[in-house]
Every structure is written in C-alpha cells, then in structure tokens.
Amino acid sequence: MRVVVTGAAGFIGGHVAEAFAGAGHEVLAVDALHRSAAPEAARLTWAALADRAGVTLVEADLAADDLTKLADADVVVHLAGRPGVRSSWGAGEAATERDNVTATQRLLAACLDPAAGRRPRVVVASSSSVYGSAGDRPHREDDPPRPASPYARSKVAVEHLVARAVREGLPAVTLRYFSVYGPRQRPDMAFHRFVEAARHGRPLPVFGDGRQSRAFTHVADVTAATLAAATADLPPGTVLNVGHSEPVTVRDAIDLLAGLLGVRPRVREYAPAAGDATRTWADTARAERLLGWSARIGPAEGLADQVRWHRERTERAG
Ligand code: NAD
C-alpha cells in the first residue's frame, strides 16, 4: 500500500511511519517541522525516518500548502496537529485551532477532491480529552462530548469534520487516543518530565495532587491499533477508543518510575492545569470487537521501556 502519515516527525507519527515501512508499505511521511512544539525531537525523528527504506519525506504545512498530491494514497493516517491541553490556553489557542481544525479540514477536502483520482481510507487522531473526566465507569464512544479546554474543543471540531467527510463519501474513521507514553514521548508530557527531573536529582513536577488517574497507553499498543484501523474494513465513521483499560494514578506511576530509576520519589506539586481531567478511563469493547485490539503493555513493562529509552538517549548524546 501507499500510505501517507501526517505528523510523521512527531512522537506517535514517527512510530506509525516506521511500523508501516517495516511492514513493507510505501510511506509518504509528511510534517511541517516548524509547527512542532518539540522541534529538536522532531528533527531527530525526521532524520531517522530519512534513513528508512521505503520512506519518502515531504515537508508540508497542512494548514497552508497545496495538498493535492498527498491524497494520492491508499491510506492516509492523520497524526499531525498541536497536542496538549495546557498549551492550548491563551496564546496557544489560535495555533491549536489552526494545526488541528484548519489542517484537518484542508486534508479531508484534498482527500475528497475528485482531482485526487481515488479516495483513500483515512484514519484521524482524536483524543480522550473530548470526554472530559470519567465518572464511575469507563468512557464509551457514544458518550456525549464534554470538552474542557481549547485543545479538547478542537478535537471535537475535528471529529465533526470527519463525520461530514464520511457523509460526503470518504471512508474515514476516528481513533481517540488516551495518554500515550513510551520511547520518544514528547518532552512536555508527564513521564518524560518525571524521568528527566529524577535523573537530574530534581523533584518531579506534578500538576495537582497526583491522585488523578489516566489510561496510560504504550505507544507500541497505539501503533498496533492504528495499523489495524488502517487495514481493517471498518464501517466509515467508526469512532474507537484506543486506551489501556485500567487507569493508573499519577502517584502510582511515579512510584513505579522511582523504583526503576532507583530514586526516592520526591514531587513538587503545581496548581492543577485548567481543563485537565481528574480521571480518564477507556472502554475498549468496540476496538476489541472490530479490530481484535486491546492494549497489551502494562505500566511496569511500559515504563521500563521508556526509562531504557531515556538512558540510551543520554548515552548516545554523551
Ligand atoms: P507531536 O507534537 O509529537 O506530533 C505532531 C506533529 O504534527 C509534529 O511533528 C508537528 O510538527 C506536526 N504538525 C503540527 N502542525 C502541522 C501542520 N500544520 N502541518 C503539518 N504538520 C504539522 O504529537 P503526538 O503526541 O505524536 O500526537 C499525534 C496526534 O495524536 C495529535 O493529533 C494529538 O492531538 C493526538 N493525541 C496524542 C496523545 C498523546 O498522548 N501523545 C493523546 C491523544 C491524542
């Protein structure tokens, strides 16, 4: 297959592009590196992709450039965007709208354009943040959205754009990712900040009291779900939760990390971030039924993998 992966210089996009190339597909890796919130990490991922057989790099801004050629594919996996709840407030709101909503709107229009010749199957990244906080049961895909931040609102808008494109005949599906971690995790994300703080003898910066829980999901599981969704015959318009079914509190994750790093867990609490959920919890019955997918990697194994990556990265740098 010819597969377009947008956001391929990003955390999840890099893994997904590598996995498609590893499976023997022809990959067009697309990214606007200058839009990355983590430019140094993006450049490293981009350089590594450049060395992969079967991968062609295309630097393009989905919110501004001509996208006609990108739609000429069997599959488009759309992972480009501006992630993160905290950075979406205030000055970050316009960029969040641009790189999530405008970029998706333009990409879907290009895929629907008769000039593209064929209509690719499209997989679009959304987020558990569309749900807000979970109550006493896991989030189900049909639960009404309760976005509590500009980022979450942008993802609700993205989902509406996908639903409209499906009505216009595009075979598109939406994946709601839950907090993703593992090798190459974005530097603004919790575990990345925790590991780096601990390794430098600093207290771990925690937003809130650490009792908030998350369906932390290893990037290898997320990649497997994304490849499965791109190759399965899902009904157009399908929305799937892609998250680990057992939430873990931030405190428990910190204890695990401290054990792996051989340090005493010392934290510094900061005010909770506005719009951050107190609990995310994924009901994955639909993904199990339609894709045969469920997350396999638990927090002990997954965090050990991420810590290993931080160590190897330091060794390579020094
Ligand atoms: P990331 O920031 O690492 O990667 C996003 C990439 O998109 C970056 O390389 C950036 O340069 C690129 N990009 C941004 N704007 C662009 C534009 N206008 N044109 C082309 N490229 C552009 O983010 P990630 O963590 O890999 O997340 C990937 C997707 O998954 C995003 O849509 C994000 O909202 C979603 N998501 C991520 C998580 C998570 O825990 N990481 C959770 C839920 C949803």
Short mmCIF file of C-alpha atoms and ligand atoms in Angstrom, two decimals:
data_model
loop_
_atom_site.label_atom_id
_atom_site.label_comp_id
_atom_site.label_asym_id
_atom_site.label_seq_id
_atom_site.Cartn_x
_atom_site.Cartn_y
_atom_site.Cartn_z
CA MET A 1 0.00 0.00 0.00
CA ARG A 2 0.94 3.60 -0.45
CA VAL A 3 0.46 5.20 2.98
CA VAL A 4 0.58 8.88 3.89
CA VAL A 5 1.42 9.53 7.56
CA THR A 6 0.98 13.15 8.61
CA GLY A 7 2.79 14.35 11.72
CA ALA A 8 5.49 11.75 10.98
CA ALA A 9 8.17 13.78 12.77
CA GLY A 10 6.04 13.61 15.91
CA PHE A 11 6.00 11.16 18.79
CA ILE A 12 3.20 8.88 17.59
CA GLY A 13 3.64 9.65 13.88
CA GLY A 14 7.29 8.56 13.91
CA HIS A 15 6.39 5.17 15.38
CA VAL A 16 3.47 4.69 12.98
CA ALA A 17 5.53 5.65 9.91
CA GLU A 18 8.30 3.21 10.97
CA ALA A 19 5.78 0.43 11.54
CA PHE A 20 4.18 0.87 8.10
CA ALA A 21 7.60 0.92 6.43
CA GLY A 22 8.65 -2.13 8.47
CA ALA A 23 5.57 -3.97 7.20
CA GLY A 24 6.72 -3.34 3.61
CA HIS A 25 4.43 -0.43 2.69
CA GLU A 26 5.47 2.63 0.73
CA VAL A 27 5.32 5.55 3.19
CA LEU A 28 4.99 9.24 2.44
CA ALA A 29 6.00 10.88 5.73
CA VAL A 30 4.55 14.39 5.99
CA ASP A 31 5.31 17.07 8.57
CA ALA A 32 5.70 20.82 8.90
CA LEU A 33 8.69 20.67 11.20
CA HIS A 34 8.44 24.36 12.07
CA ARG A 35 4.97 23.76 13.61
CA SER A 36 6.29 21.22 16.10
CA ALA A 37 6.07 22.07 19.78
CA ALA A 38 9.23 19.94 20.23
CA PRO A 39 11.41 20.92 17.24
CA GLU A 40 14.59 19.19 18.40
CA ALA A 41 12.80 15.86 18.92
CA ALA A 42 11.02 16.31 15.59
CA ARG A 43 14.31 16.85 13.75
CA LEU A 44 15.78 13.65 15.24
CA THR A 45 12.73 11.57 14.32
CA TRP A 46 12.72 13.09 10.82
CA ALA A 47 16.42 12.31 10.33
CA ALA A 48 15.89 8.70 11.45
CA LEU A 49 13.00 8.32 9.01
CA ALA A 50 15.16 9.65 6.18
CA ASP A 51 17.36 6.56 6.56
CA ARG A 52 14.47 4.08 6.35
CA ALA A 53 13.91 2.10 3.17
CA GLY A 54 10.51 2.78 1.66
CA VAL A 55 10.04 6.19 3.31
CA THR A 56 9.82 9.47 1.36
CA LEU A 57 9.86 12.70 3.36
CA VAL A 58 7.60 15.60 2.43
CA GLU A 59 7.85 18.83 4.38
CA ALA A 60 4.41 20.45 4.12
CA ASP A 61 2.16 22.60 6.26
CA LEU A 62 -1.32 21.06 6.10
CA ALA A 63 -2.90 24.38 7.08
CA ALA A 64 -1.30 26.32 4.21
CA ASP A 65 0.31 24.27 1.44
CA ASP A 66 -1.16 22.54 -1.61
CA LEU A 67 -2.20 19.04 -0.52
CA THR A 68 -3.41 17.57 -3.81
CA LYS A 69 -0.51 15.10 -4.10
CA LEU A 70 -0.94 13.87 -0.53
CA ALA A 71 -4.37 12.48 -1.26
CA ASP A 72 -2.95 10.10 -3.88
CA ALA A 73 -2.69 7.19 -1.48
CA ASP A 74 -4.42 4.00 -0.38
CA VAL A 75 -4.38 5.12 3.24
CA VAL A 76 -3.92 8.48 4.95
CA VAL A 77 -3.14 8.37 8.68
CA HIS A 78 -3.57 11.87 10.05
CA LEU A 79 -1.50 12.40 13.19
CA ALA A 80 -0.29 15.95 12.56
CA GLY A 81 -1.55 18.58 14.92
CA ARG A 82 -0.89 20.56 18.02
CA PRO A 83 -1.34 18.30 21.03
CA GLY A 84 -1.66 19.21 24.70
CA VAL A 85 -4.32 20.69 26.95
CA ARG A 86 -2.10 23.11 28.89
CA SER A 87 -0.52 24.77 25.86
CA SER A 88 -3.93 25.32 24.23
CA TRP A 89 -4.98 28.12 26.56
CA GLY A 90 -4.37 31.81 25.90
CA ALA A 91 -1.79 32.48 23.22
CA GLY A 92 -1.80 28.79 22.21
CA GLU A 93 -5.46 28.73 21.25
CA ALA A 94 -5.09 30.12 17.72
CA ALA A 95 -2.27 27.67 16.87
CA THR A 96 -4.34 24.79 18.28
CA GLU A 97 -7.27 25.78 16.07
CA ARG A 98 -5.01 26.20 13.04
CA ASP A 99 -2.98 22.99 13.27
CA ASN A 100 -5.86 20.78 14.43
CA VAL A 101 -9.02 22.13 12.81
CA THR A 102 -7.84 24.04 9.70
CA ALA A 103 -5.21 21.39 8.89
CA THR A 104 -7.74 18.54 9.17
CA GLN A 105 -10.38 20.42 7.19
CA ARG A 106 -7.89 21.01 4.32
CA LEU A 107 -6.57 17.45 4.36
CA LEU A 108 -10.07 15.93 4.25
CA ALA A 109 -11.05 18.30 1.42
CA ALA A 110 -7.97 17.17 -0.55
CA CYS A 111 -8.93 13.51 0.02
CA LEU A 112 -12.46 14.23 -1.25
CA ASP A 113 -11.26 16.22 -4.26
CA PRO A 114 -12.14 14.37 -7.48
CA ALA A 115 -8.74 15.52 -8.86
CA ALA A 116 -7.09 13.15 -6.36
CA GLY A 117 -8.29 10.26 -8.51
CA ARG A 118 -9.03 7.78 -5.75
CA ARG A 119 -10.46 8.12 -2.26
CA PRO A 120 -8.03 6.93 0.34
CA ARG A 121 -9.10 5.26 3.53
CA VAL A 122 -8.44 7.86 6.24
CA VAL A 123 -7.60 7.38 9.94
CA VAL A 124 -7.74 10.52 12.09
CA ALA A 125 -6.28 11.03 15.58
CA SER A 126 -8.62 12.40 18.19
CA SER A 127 -8.23 12.37 21.95
CA SER A 128 -9.78 11.14 25.19
CA SER A 129 -9.97 14.82 26.16
CA VAL A 130 -13.24 15.09 24.19
CA TYR A 131 -14.89 13.18 27.08
CA GLY A 132 -13.81 15.36 29.98
CA SER A 133 -13.42 13.39 33.25
CA ALA A 134 -14.74 9.85 33.69
CA GLY A 135 -17.22 9.08 36.46
CA ASP A 136 -17.73 5.59 37.90
CA ARG A 137 -17.47 3.79 34.56
CA PRO A 138 -15.13 3.97 31.55
CA HIS A 139 -15.72 6.39 28.67
CA ARG A 140 -17.73 4.81 25.85
CA GLU A 141 -17.53 6.12 22.30
CA ASP A 142 -21.21 7.16 22.30
CA ASP A 143 -20.91 9.26 25.47
CA PRO A 144 -21.67 12.93 24.78
CA PRO A 145 -18.54 15.09 24.42
CA ARG A 146 -17.63 17.31 27.38
CA PRO A 147 -14.56 19.21 26.18
CA ALA A 148 -12.99 21.36 28.91
CA SER A 149 -10.16 23.12 27.06
CA PRO A 150 -9.45 24.71 23.68
CA TYR A 151 -7.49 21.55 22.76
CA ALA A 152 -10.45 19.29 23.58
CA ARG A 153 -12.81 21.60 21.68
CA SER A 154 -10.50 21.48 18.66
CA LYS A 155 -10.67 17.67 18.71
CA VAL A 156 -14.49 17.74 18.90
CA ALA A 157 -14.39 20.02 15.85
CA VAL A 158 -12.01 17.59 14.10
CA GLU A 159 -14.46 14.74 14.77
CA HIS A 160 -17.32 16.80 13.28
CA LEU A 161 -15.19 17.40 10.17
CA VAL A 162 -14.57 13.65 9.85
CA ALA A 163 -18.29 12.90 10.24
CA ARG A 164 -19.09 15.42 7.48
CA ALA A 165 -16.42 13.97 5.15
CA VAL A 166 -17.91 10.50 5.75
CA ARG A 167 -21.34 11.80 4.72
CA GLU A 168 -19.68 13.12 1.55
CA GLY A 169 -18.33 9.64 0.78
CA LEU A 170 -14.88 9.45 2.42
CA PRO A 171 -14.11 6.14 4.18
CA ALA A 172 -12.73 7.79 7.33
CA VAL A 173 -12.52 6.60 10.94
CA THR A 174 -11.52 8.32 14.17
CA LEU A 175 -9.25 6.99 16.92
CA ARG A 176 -9.47 8.55 20.37
CA TYR A 177 -6.01 8.08 21.87
CA PHE A 178 -5.57 8.11 25.64
CA SER A 179 -2.35 9.42 27.30
CA VAL A 180 0.40 7.85 25.22
CA TYR A 181 3.88 7.13 26.58
CA GLY A 182 6.98 5.13 25.70
CA PRO A 183 10.21 5.77 23.76
CA ARG A 184 10.39 9.29 22.23
CA GLN A 185 7.49 10.59 24.34
CA ARG A 186 7.04 14.35 23.84
CA PRO A 187 9.19 16.39 26.24
CA ASP A 188 6.15 18.30 27.58
CA MET A 189 4.45 15.07 28.72
CA ALA A 190 4.41 13.86 32.32
CA PHE A 191 6.62 10.76 32.25
CA HIS A 192 9.23 12.44 30.09
CA ARG A 193 9.43 15.35 32.54
CA PHE A 194 9.46 12.97 35.54
CA VAL A 195 12.31 10.82 34.23
CA GLU A 196 14.45 13.81 33.27
CA ALA A 197 13.81 15.54 36.63
CA ALA A 198 14.67 12.37 38.60
CA ARG A 199 17.82 11.77 36.58
CA HIS A 200 18.98 15.31 37.41
CA GLY A 201 18.15 14.97 41.12
CA ARG A 202 15.22 17.38 40.93
CA PRO A 203 11.76 16.82 42.42
CA LEU A 204 9.19 15.56 39.94
CA PRO A 205 6.85 18.32 38.76
CA VAL A 206 3.24 17.20 39.28
CA PHE A 207 0.18 19.22 38.30
CA GLY A 208 -2.37 18.72 41.09
CA ASP A 209 -2.06 16.21 43.94
CA GLY A 210 -1.12 13.22 41.74
CA ARG A 211 -4.34 11.40 42.58
CA GLN A 212 -5.67 11.98 39.07
CA SER A 213 -5.70 8.79 37.03
CA ARG A 214 -5.07 8.11 33.38
CA ALA A 215 -5.47 5.28 30.92
CA PHE A 216 -1.73 5.43 30.15
CA THR A 217 -1.19 3.61 26.86
CA HIS A 218 2.15 2.48 25.47
CA VAL A 219 2.98 3.79 22.01
CA ALA A 220 3.52 0.25 20.66
CA ASP A 221 -0.10 -0.58 21.53
CA VAL A 222 -1.25 2.71 19.96
CA THR A 223 0.76 1.94 16.82
CA ALA A 224 -0.73 -1.56 16.59
CA ALA A 225 -4.28 -0.16 16.89
CA THR A 226 -3.54 2.49 14.26
CA LEU A 227 -2.17 -0.02 11.75
CA ALA A 228 -5.10 -2.34 12.41
CA ALA A 229 -7.59 0.51 11.86
CA ALA A 230 -5.84 1.48 8.63
CA THR A 231 -6.03 -2.01 7.19
CA ALA A 232 -9.35 -3.34 8.60
CA ASP A 233 -12.63 -2.93 6.81
CA LEU A 234 -14.18 -0.64 9.43
CA PRO A 235 -17.53 0.98 8.66
CA PRO A 236 -16.86 4.60 7.62
CA GLY A 237 -17.49 6.95 10.54
CA THR A 238 -16.39 4.42 13.17
CA VAL A 239 -15.01 6.02 16.35
CA LEU A 240 -12.77 3.88 18.57
CA ASN A 241 -11.20 4.34 21.98
CA VAL A 242 -7.51 3.47 21.88
CA GLY A 243 -6.51 3.31 25.51
CA HIS A 244 -5.41 0.92 28.22
CA SER A 245 -8.49 -0.39 30.02
CA GLU A 246 -7.00 0.02 33.53
CA PRO A 247 -6.33 3.57 34.68
CA VAL A 248 -3.34 4.26 36.95
CA THR A 249 -2.90 7.24 39.27
CA VAL A 250 -0.02 9.61 38.63
CA ARG A 251 1.28 8.81 42.14
CA ASP A 252 1.36 5.08 41.41
CA ALA A 253 3.13 5.71 38.12
CA ILE A 254 5.68 7.87 39.97
CA ASP A 255 6.32 5.08 42.49
CA LEU A 256 6.94 2.66 39.63
CA LEU A 257 9.27 5.12 37.89
CA ALA A 258 11.18 5.86 41.09
CA GLY A 259 11.71 2.10 41.58
CA LEU A 260 13.00 1.74 38.04
CA LEU A 261 15.34 4.71 38.41
CA GLY A 262 16.47 3.74 41.91
CA VAL A 263 15.49 7.10 43.44
CA ARG A 264 13.27 8.16 46.33
CA PRO A 265 10.08 9.67 44.86
CA ARG A 266 10.19 13.39 45.60
CA VAL A 267 7.50 15.52 43.99
CA ARG A 268 6.74 19.21 43.74
CA GLU A 269 3.08 19.99 43.27
CA TYR A 270 1.90 22.73 40.94
CA ALA A 271 -1.62 24.05 40.53
CA PRO A 272 -3.71 21.60 38.51
CA ALA A 273 -3.84 22.51 34.84
CA ALA A 274 -7.17 24.02 33.76
CA GLY A 275 -9.15 21.55 31.67
CA ASP A 276 -7.11 18.50 32.75
CA ALA A 277 -9.35 15.51 33.50
CA THR A 278 -9.25 14.01 37.01
CA ARG A 279 -9.76 10.55 35.53
CA THR A 280 -9.59 9.08 32.04
CA TRP A 281 -10.75 5.53 31.57
CA ALA A 282 -11.19 3.69 28.28
CA ASP A 283 -13.92 1.24 27.44
CA THR A 284 -12.27 -0.75 24.65
CA ALA A 285 -15.06 -3.26 23.90
CA ARG A 286 -15.63 -1.72 20.47
CA ALA A 287 -11.94 -1.84 19.46
CA GLU A 288 -11.79 -5.44 20.70
CA ARG A 289 -14.87 -6.37 18.66
CA LEU A 290 -13.99 -4.54 15.44
CA LEU A 291 -10.19 -4.78 15.42
CA GLY A 292 -9.42 -7.60 17.85
CA TRP A 293 -7.28 -4.98 19.60
CA SER A 294 -6.70 -4.28 23.26
CA ALA A 295 -3.69 -2.74 24.98
CA ARG A 296 -1.22 -5.46 25.97
CA ILE A 297 1.54 -3.47 27.68
CA GLY A 298 1.03 -2.69 31.36
CA PRO A 299 2.64 0.20 33.26
CA ALA A 300 5.57 -1.75 34.77
CA GLU A 301 6.76 -3.06 31.40
CA GLY A 302 5.88 0.13 29.53
CA LEU A 303 7.62 2.49 31.94
CA ALA A 304 10.72 0.27 31.99
CA ASP A 305 10.78 0.64 28.22
CA GLN A 306 10.55 4.42 28.41
CA VAL A 307 13.28 4.64 31.08
CA ARG A 308 15.51 2.46 28.88
CA TRP A 309 14.98 4.92 26.03
CA HIS A 310 15.95 7.92 28.20
CA ARG A 311 19.14 6.11 29.29
CA GLU A 312 20.10 5.16 25.74
CA ARG A 313 19.43 8.70 24.55
CA THR A 314 21.76 10.10 27.20
CA GLU A 315 24.45 7.56 26.31
CA ARG A 316 24.18 8.48 22.61
CA ALA A 317 24.43 12.20 23.43
CA GLY A 318 27.38 11.87 25.73
P1 NAD B 1 3.59 15.54 18.29
O1 NAD B 1 3.54 17.01 18.60
O2 NAD B 1 4.74 14.77 18.75
O3 NAD B 1 3.44 15.36 16.70
C1 NAD B 1 2.63 16.17 15.93
C2 NAD B 1 3.38 16.52 14.66
O4 NAD B 1 2.50 17.29 13.81
C3 NAD B 1 4.62 17.40 14.89
O5 NAD B 1 5.78 16.78 14.36
C4 NAD B 1 4.33 18.70 14.14
O6 NAD B 1 5.45 19.27 13.50
C5 NAD B 1 3.27 18.25 13.14
N1 NAD B 1 2.39 19.36 12.72
C6 NAD B 1 1.78 20.27 13.50
N2 NAD B 1 1.08 21.13 12.76
C7 NAD B 1 1.24 20.75 11.48
C8 NAD B 1 0.78 21.26 10.24
N3 NAD B 1 0.02 22.36 10.18
N4 NAD B 1 1.14 20.63 9.09
C9 NAD B 1 1.94 19.52 9.14
N5 NAD B 1 2.42 19.00 10.28
C10 NAD B 1 2.08 19.63 11.43
O7 NAD B 1 2.21 14.92 18.84
P2 NAD B 1 1.85 13.39 19.21
O8 NAD B 1 1.91 13.23 20.67
O9 NAD B 1 2.61 12.49 18.32
O10 NAD B 1 0.31 13.37 18.79
C11 NAD B 1 -0.10 12.97 17.49
C12 NAD B 1 -1.63 13.12 17.38
O11 NAD B 1 -2.27 12.33 18.38
C13 NAD B 1 -2.11 14.56 17.60
O12 NAD B 1 -3.23 14.77 16.79
C14 NAD B 1 -2.55 14.56 19.07
O13 NAD B 1 -3.51 15.54 19.34
C15 NAD B 1 -3.11 13.14 19.19
N6 NAD B 1 -3.11 12.63 20.56
C16 NAD B 1 -1.92 12.41 21.20
C17 NAD B 1 -1.93 11.91 22.50
C18 NAD B 1 -0.66 11.66 23.25
O14 NAD B 1 -0.76 11.23 24.42
N7 NAD B 1 0.52 11.87 22.69
C19 NAD B 1 -3.15 11.63 23.14
C20 NAD B 1 -4.33 11.88 22.44
C21 NAD B 1 -4.30 12.36 21.15
#
